[in-house]
PDB file of C-alpha atoms in Angstrom:
ATOM      1  CA  MET T  81      -0.094   0.021   0.027  1.00 84.00           C
ATOM      2  CA  ILE T  82       2.883   2.324   0.985  1.00 89.00           C
ATOM      3  CA  ARG T  83       4.395   1.669  -2.539  1.00 87.00           C
ATOM      4  CA  GLY T  84       1.266   2.387  -4.217  1.00 84.00           C
ATOM      5  CA  MET T  85       0.527   5.471  -2.436  1.00 87.00           C
ATOM      6  CA  GLY T  86       4.040   6.715  -3.676  1.00 88.00           C
ATOM      7  CA  ILE T  87       3.274   5.901  -6.920  1.00 84.00           C
ATOM      8  CA  ILE T  88      -0.219   7.867  -7.072  1.00 83.00           C
ATOM      9  CA  GLY T  89       2.019  10.965  -5.821  1.00 87.00           C
ATOM     10  CA  TYR T  90       0.284  12.007  -2.406  1.00 92.00           C
ATOM     11  CA  ASP T  91       0.900  15.472  -1.286  1.00 95.00           C
ATOM     12  CA  ALA T  92       0.604  14.705   2.301  1.00 96.00           C
ATOM     13  CA  VAL T  93      -0.319  11.507   4.404  1.00 95.00           C
ATOM     14  CA  ALA T  94      -1.382  11.322   7.805  1.00 94.00           C
ATOM     15  CA  VAL T  95      -0.001   8.686  10.309  1.00 93.00           C
ATOM     16  CA  GLY T  96      -2.449   6.717  12.059  1.00 87.00           C
ATOM     17  CA  ASP T  97      -2.442   4.498  15.043  1.00 83.00           C
ATOM     18  CA  ASP T  98      -2.533   1.431  12.869  1.00 84.00           C
ATOM     19  CA  ASP T  99       0.324   2.460  10.706  1.00 87.00           C
ATOM     20  CA  LEU T 100       2.572   2.640  13.976  1.00 87.00           C
ATOM     21  CA  GLN T 101       1.785  -1.176  14.870  1.00 84.00           C
ATOM     22  CA  TYR T 102       5.208  -2.121  12.694  1.00 86.00           C
ATOM     23  CA  GLY T 103       7.343   0.660  14.207  1.00 87.00           C
ATOM     24  CA  ALA T 104       8.168   4.014  13.547  1.00 90.00           C
ATOM     25  CA  ASP T 105      11.609   3.194  12.130  1.00 91.00           C
ATOM     26  CA  TRP T 106      10.317   0.745   9.759  1.00 92.00           C
ATOM     27  CA  LEU T 107       7.419   3.077   8.687  1.00 94.00           C
ATOM     28  CA  LEU T 108       9.820   5.962   8.208  1.00 93.00           C
ATOM     29  CA  LYS T 109      12.046   3.681   6.137  1.00 94.00           C
ATOM     30  CA  GLN T 110       9.611   2.213   3.876  1.00 94.00           C
ATOM     31  CA  SER T 111       7.740   5.828   3.273  1.00 94.00           C
ATOM     32  CA  LYS T 112      10.969   7.498   2.299  1.00 94.00           C
ATOM     33  CA  LYS T 113      11.924   4.531  -0.113  1.00 94.00           C
ATOM     34  CA  ALA T 114       8.401   4.855  -1.768  1.00 93.00           C
ATOM     35  CA  LYS T 115       8.778   8.855  -1.492  1.00 94.00           C
ATOM     36  CA  LEU T 116       5.509   9.107   0.395  1.00 96.00           C
ATOM     37  CA  PRO T 117       5.383  12.326   2.564  1.00 96.00           C
ATOM     38  CA  LEU T 118       4.315  11.309   6.092  1.00 97.00           C
ATOM     39  CA  VAL T 119       3.297  13.975   8.405  1.00 97.00           C
ATOM     40  CA  SER T 120       2.089  14.115  12.027  1.00 97.00           C
ATOM     41  CA  ALA T 121       2.128  17.229  14.433  1.00 97.00           C
ATOM     42  CA  ASN T 122       1.962  15.168  17.476  1.00 96.00           C
ATOM     43  CA  CYS T 123       4.061  12.002  16.894  1.00 95.00           C
ATOM     44  CA  PHE T 124       7.344  12.417  19.175  1.00 95.00           C
ATOM     45  CA  ASP T 125      10.345  10.242  20.386  1.00 92.00           C
ATOM     46  CA  ALA T 126      11.498   9.830  23.984  1.00 89.00           C
ATOM     47  CA  ASP T 127      13.237  13.214  23.583  1.00 92.00           C
ATOM     48  CA  ASN T 128      10.108  15.057  22.488  1.00 93.00           C
ATOM     49  CA  LYS T 129      11.472  15.574  19.039  1.00 95.00           C
ATOM     50  CA  PRO T 130       9.050  15.239  16.113  1.00 96.00           C
ATOM     51  CA  ILE T 131       9.260  11.940  14.462  1.00 95.00           C
ATOM     52  CA  PHE T 132       7.619  12.867  11.124  1.00 96.00           C
ATOM     53  CA  PRO T 133       7.517  16.330   9.623  1.00 97.00           C
ATOM     54  CA  THR T 134       4.932  18.222  11.474  1.00 98.00           C
ATOM     55  CA  HIS T 135       3.888  20.009   8.192  1.00 98.00           C
ATOM     56  CA  VAL T 136       4.602  20.537   4.621  1.00 98.00           C
ATOM     57  CA  TYR T 137       4.014  23.264   2.266  1.00 98.00           C
ATOM     58  CA  VAL T 138       2.558  22.402  -1.383  1.00 97.00           C
ATOM     59  CA  LYS T 139       2.515  24.784  -4.248  1.00 96.00           C
ATOM     60  CA  LYS T 140      -0.452  24.608  -6.592  1.00 92.00           C
ATOM     61  CA  GLY T 141      -0.248  27.232  -9.278  1.00 90.00           C
ATOM     62  CA  SER T 142       0.374  30.481  -7.509  1.00 92.00           C
ATOM     63  CA  LYS T 143      -1.127  29.381  -4.289  1.00 94.00           C
ATOM     64  CA  ARG T 144       0.806  27.829  -1.272  1.00 96.00           C
ATOM     65  CA  ILE T 145      -1.021  25.418   0.774  1.00 97.00           C
ATOM     66  CA  ALA T 146       0.069  24.308   4.477  1.00 98.00           C
ATOM     67  CA  ILE T 147      -0.788  20.895   5.337  1.00 98.00           C
ATOM     68  CA  THR T 148      -0.374  19.344   8.744  1.00 97.00           C
ATOM     69  CA  ALA T 149      -1.912  16.038  10.194  1.00 96.00           C
ATOM     70  CA  LEU T 150      -2.888  14.794  13.708  1.00 95.00           C
ATOM     71  CA  THR T 151      -2.504  11.413  14.936  1.00 92.00           C
ATOM     72  CA  THR T 152      -5.162   9.825  17.465  1.00 88.00           C
ATOM     73  CA  THR T 153      -4.379   9.224  20.886  1.00 85.00           C
ATOM     74  CA  GLU T 154      -6.809   6.272  20.942  1.00 80.00           C
ATOM     75  CA  LYS T 155      -4.939   3.275  20.730  1.00 71.00           C
ATOM     76  CA  ILE T 156      -6.908   0.650  18.837  1.00 63.00           C
ATOM     77  CA  MET T 157      -3.947  -1.331  17.566  1.00 63.00           C
ATOM     78  CA  GLN T 158      -0.363  -2.176  19.680  1.00 69.00           C
ATOM     79  CA  ILE T 159       1.835   0.654  18.397  1.00 72.00           C
ATOM     80  CA  ASP T 160       5.450   1.340  18.674  1.00 71.00           C
ATOM     81  CA  LYS T 161       5.949   2.001  22.462  1.00 79.00           C
ATOM     82  CA  LYS T 162       9.006   4.578  21.671  1.00 85.00           C
ATOM     83  CA  VAL T 163       6.252   6.687  20.134  1.00 89.00           C
ATOM     84  CA  ILE T 164       4.730   9.300  22.309  1.00 91.00           C
ATOM     85  CA  ILE T 165       1.550  10.602  20.768  1.00 92.00           C
ATOM     86  CA  GLY T 166       1.059  14.239  22.228  1.00 94.00           C
ATOM     87  CA  ASP T 167      -2.172  16.032  22.729  1.00 93.00           C
ATOM     88  CA  PRO T 168      -3.319  17.162  19.295  1.00 92.00           C
ATOM     89  CA  TYR T 169      -4.724  20.463  20.013  1.00 92.00           C
ATOM     90  CA  SER T 170      -1.619  21.800  21.821  1.00 93.00           C
ATOM     91  CA  SER T 171       0.957  20.110  19.259  1.00 96.00           C
ATOM     92  CA  LEU T 172      -1.134  21.892  16.555  1.00 95.00           C
ATOM     93  CA  LYS T 173      -0.956  25.250  18.284  1.00 94.00           C
ATOM     94  CA  LYS T 174       2.697  25.057  18.350  1.00 95.00           C
ATOM     95  CA  ILE T 175       3.008  25.184  14.598  1.00 97.00           C
ATOM     96  CA  TRP T 176      -0.106  26.877  13.724  1.00 96.00           C
ATOM     97  CA  ARG T 177       0.815  30.380  13.378  1.00 96.00           C
ATOM     98  CA  GLU T 178       3.818  29.634  11.276  1.00 97.00           C
ATOM     99  CA  MET T 179       1.685  27.642   8.738  1.00 97.00           C
ATOM    100  CA  VAL T 180      -0.865  30.568   8.939  1.00 96.00           C
ATOM    101  CA  ASP T 181       1.716  33.125   8.240  1.00 97.00           C
ATOM    102  CA  ASN T 182       3.621  31.361   5.343  1.00 97.00           C
ATOM    103  CA  SER T 183       0.611  30.126   3.272  1.00 97.00           C
ATOM    104  CA  ASP T 184      -2.556  30.945   1.271  1.00 96.00           C
ATOM    105  CA  TYR T 185      -4.623  28.081   2.683  1.00 96.00           C
ATOM    106  CA  GLN T 186      -4.505  25.529   5.419  1.00 96.00           C
ATOM    107  CA  ILE T 187      -5.476  21.981   5.657  1.00 96.00           C
ATOM    108  CA  ILE T 188      -5.662  19.629   8.589  1.00 95.00           C
ATOM    109  CA  ILE T 189      -5.452  15.756   8.093  1.00 94.00           C
ATOM    110  CA  SER T 190      -7.474  14.719  11.170  1.00 89.00           C
ATOM    111  CA  HIS T 191      -6.968  11.074  11.951  1.00 86.00           C
ATOM    112  CA  LEU T 192      -8.740  11.864  15.141  1.00 85.00           C
ATOM    113  CA  GLY T 193     -12.385  10.842  14.434  1.00 78.00           C
ATOM    114  CA  ASN T 194     -15.266  12.436  13.065  1.00 75.00           C
ATOM    115  CA  GLU T 195     -16.425  14.758  16.116  1.00 76.00           C
ATOM    116  CA  LYS T 196     -13.007  16.177  16.585  1.00 78.00           C
ATOM    117  CA  PRO T 197     -12.889  18.710  13.788  1.00 74.00           C
ATOM    118  CA  ALA T 198     -16.124  20.144  14.915  1.00 74.00           C
ATOM    119  CA  GLU T 199     -14.113  21.188  18.026  1.00 80.00           C
ATOM    120  CA  LEU T 200     -11.123  22.375  16.293  1.00 82.00           C
ATOM    121  CA  ALA T 201     -13.053  24.253  13.743  1.00 77.00           C
ATOM    122  CA  SER T 202     -14.273  26.733  16.426  1.00 78.00           C
ATOM    123  CA  SER T 203     -10.590  27.587  17.586  1.00 84.00           C
ATOM    124  CA  LEU T 204      -8.993  27.472  13.996  1.00 87.00           C
ATOM    125  CA  PRO T 205     -11.009  29.729  12.058  1.00 85.00           C
ATOM    126  CA  GLU T 206      -8.280  30.091   9.464  1.00 91.00           C
ATOM    127  CA  CYS T 207      -8.462  26.401   8.648  1.00 93.00           C
ATOM    128  CA  ASP T 208      -9.702  25.733   5.093  1.00 94.00           C
ATOM    129  CA  LEU T 209     -10.233  22.409   5.063  1.00 93.00           C
ATOM    130  CA  PHE T 210     -10.220  19.186   7.276  1.00 91.00           C
ATOM    131  CA  VAL T 211      -9.922  15.701   5.921  1.00 91.00           C
ATOM    132  CA  ASN T 212     -11.019  13.059   8.304  1.00 87.00           C
ATOM    133  CA  GLY T 213      -9.237   9.690   8.288  1.00 81.00           C
ATOM    134  CA  HIS T 214     -10.334   7.873  11.327  1.00 76.00           C
ATOM    135  CA  ARG T 215     -14.007   6.794  12.646  1.00 72.00           C
ATOM    136  CA  LYS T 216     -16.990   8.433  11.023  1.00 73.00           C
ATOM    137  CA  ASN T 217     -20.680   8.430  11.373  1.00 74.00           C
ATOM    138  CA  GLU T 218     -21.086  10.677   8.189  1.00 76.00           C
ATOM    139  CA  THR T 219     -22.486   9.464   5.002  1.00 84.00           C
ATOM    140  CA  SER T 220     -21.848  12.524   3.138  1.00 88.00           C
ATOM    141  CA  ALA T 221     -18.607  12.922   1.399  1.00 88.00           C
ATOM    142  CA  VAL T 222     -18.378  16.687   2.875  1.00 91.00           C
ATOM    143  CA  SER T 223     -20.103  18.119   5.546  1.00 87.00           C
ATOM    144  CA  LEU T 224     -19.782  21.301   7.012  1.00 86.00           C
ATOM    145  CA  LYS T 225     -18.485  22.033  10.675  1.00 83.00           C
ATOM    146  CA  ASN T 226     -18.553  25.715  11.727  1.00 82.00           C
ATOM    147  CA  GLU T 227     -18.669  26.547   7.988  1.00 85.00           C
ATOM    148  CA  ILE T 228     -15.418  24.703   7.358  1.00 88.00           C
ATOM    149  CA  PRO T 229     -15.725  21.487   4.944  1.00 90.00           C
ATOM    150  CA  VAL T 230     -14.824  18.159   6.390  1.00 89.00           C
ATOM    151  CA  MET T 231     -14.062  15.521   3.942  1.00 90.00           C
ATOM    152  CA  GLN T 232     -14.727  11.806   4.711  1.00 86.00           C
ATOM    153  CA  PHE T 233     -12.873   8.722   3.906  1.00 84.00           C
ATOM    154  CA  GLY T 234     -14.487   5.708   2.157  1.00 80.00           C
ATOM    155  CA  PHE T 235     -14.110   2.196   3.414  1.00 77.00           C
ATOM    156  CA  GLN T 236     -11.571  -0.540   2.259  1.00 72.00           C
ATOM    157  CA  GLY T 237     -10.874   1.482  -0.815  1.00 74.00           C
ATOM    158  CA  LYS T 238     -14.338   0.633  -2.035  1.00 81.00           C
ATOM    159  CA  SER T 239     -15.206   4.413  -2.623  1.00 85.00           C
ATOM    160  CA  LEU T 240     -13.390   7.564  -2.728  1.00 85.00           C
ATOM    161  CA  SER T 241     -14.675  11.223  -1.610  1.00 90.00           C
ATOM    162  CA  TYR T 242     -13.584  13.873  -3.775  1.00 91.00           C
ATOM    163  CA  ALA T 243     -14.262  17.861  -3.683  1.00 93.00           C
ATOM    164  CA  VAL T 244     -13.807  20.852  -5.947  1.00 93.00           C
ATOM    165  CA  PHE T 245     -12.790  23.930  -4.544  1.00 93.00           C
ATOM    166  CA  LYS T 246     -12.686  27.710  -6.195  1.00 91.00           C
ATOM    167  CA  THR T 247      -9.560  29.647  -4.812  1.00 89.00           C
ATOM    168  CA  ASP T 248     -10.672  33.024  -3.021  1.00 84.00           C
ATOM    169  CA  LYS T 249      -9.385  34.259   0.370  1.00 84.00           C
ATOM    170  CA  LYS T 250     -10.901  31.085   1.558  1.00 85.00           C
ATOM    171  CA  LEU T 251     -11.325  27.928  -0.491  1.00 89.00           C
ATOM    172  CA  GLN T 252     -14.804  27.968  -1.881  1.00 90.00           C
ATOM    173  CA  LEU T 253     -16.608  24.456  -1.942  1.00 92.00           C
ATOM    174  CA  GLU T 254     -18.138  24.133  -5.501  1.00 93.00           C
ATOM    175  CA  LYS T 255     -19.063  20.236  -5.704  1.00 94.00           C
ATOM    176  CA  TYR T 256     -18.232  16.993  -3.815  1.00 94.00           C
ATOM    177  CA  GLY T 257     -19.218  13.430  -3.795  1.00 92.00           C
ATOM    178  CA  TRP T 258     -18.040   9.861  -3.828  1.00 91.00           C
ATOM    179  CA  TYR T 259     -16.329   7.732  -6.498  1.00 86.00           C
ATOM    180  CA  ILE T 260     -17.304   4.344  -6.384  1.00 86.00           C
ATOM    181  CA  VAL T 261     -14.381   1.963  -7.103  1.00 81.00           C
ATOM    182  CA  ASP T 262     -15.678  -0.746  -9.518  1.00 81.00           C
ATOM    183  CA  ASN T 263     -15.237  -1.732 -12.875  1.00 81.00           C
ATOM    184  CA  ASN T 264     -17.403   1.041 -14.261  1.00 80.00           C
ATOM    185  CA  LEU T 265     -14.890   3.818 -13.080  1.00 73.00           C
ATOM    186  CA  PRO T 266     -12.497   4.334 -15.714  1.00 78.00           C
ATOM    187  CA  ASP T 267      -8.785   3.912 -15.452  1.00 77.00           C
ATOM    188  CA  ASP T 268      -7.026   7.473 -14.556  1.00 75.00           C
ATOM    189  CA  SER T 269      -4.386   7.940 -17.429  1.00 77.00           C
ATOM    190  CA  THR T 270      -2.403  10.248 -15.106  1.00 69.00           C
ATOM    191  CA  ILE T 271      -1.804   7.219 -12.661  1.00 65.00           C
ATOM    192  CA  LEU T 272      -1.554   4.778 -15.579  1.00 70.00           C
ATOM    193  CA  SER T 273       1.245   6.800 -16.839  1.00 73.00           C
ATOM    194  CA  ALA T 274       2.851   7.025 -13.352  1.00 63.00           C
ATOM    195  CA  ILE T 275       2.880   3.429 -12.837  1.00 62.00           C
ATOM    196  CA  ASN T 276       4.485   2.659 -16.242  1.00 67.00           C
ATOM    197  CA  ILE T 277       7.203   5.491 -15.782  1.00 61.00           C
ATOM    198  CA  ARG T 278       7.830   3.734 -12.472  1.00 57.00           C
ATOM    199  CA  LEU T 279       7.915   0.148 -13.716  1.00 58.00           C
ATOM    200  CA  LYS T 280      10.368   1.111 -16.590  1.00 60.00           C
ATOM    201  CA  ASN T 281      12.548   2.509 -13.643  1.00 56.00           C
TER     202      ASN T 281
END
């Protein structure tokens, strides 16, 4: 899965509790090999140093986007005991002002569950988009929490949420929905091209 995500070319990927069951060292090694940019604002080592980049900046056209991610403190899986999962909110606040000052838009990949974005949205009005990657009860691909869009995930790769935004002072949500992954969904020529290039190399 890590190799596949590297081929697709994600801009940022949140670290979840289940990802840490194989150990942070192993995860870092595999992600670097696949050129997959893992991000977490609240995964620390014993010296309280971030294990992964706390945030990344991505340029899209003339716009600069800051992306961070939050790892849940809820340990569903047995994770690497050397990893300390810090408080998501206080960890985020340490980097938030820098992100806002150095970007046009701010995105939080929230591996905290469906309810947390609503709590965070009230205290982080600059945030343009939450992407939820852990526990949900929403059926809509995108919902609004304090007027901030929250995207949801599909289950076991059988569906993918999408959203189209218009760039303004804030990202303006234009349309959204689900891609159902089945034989009726045509192949993406960009992804096929990337796969072919990687296979040749």
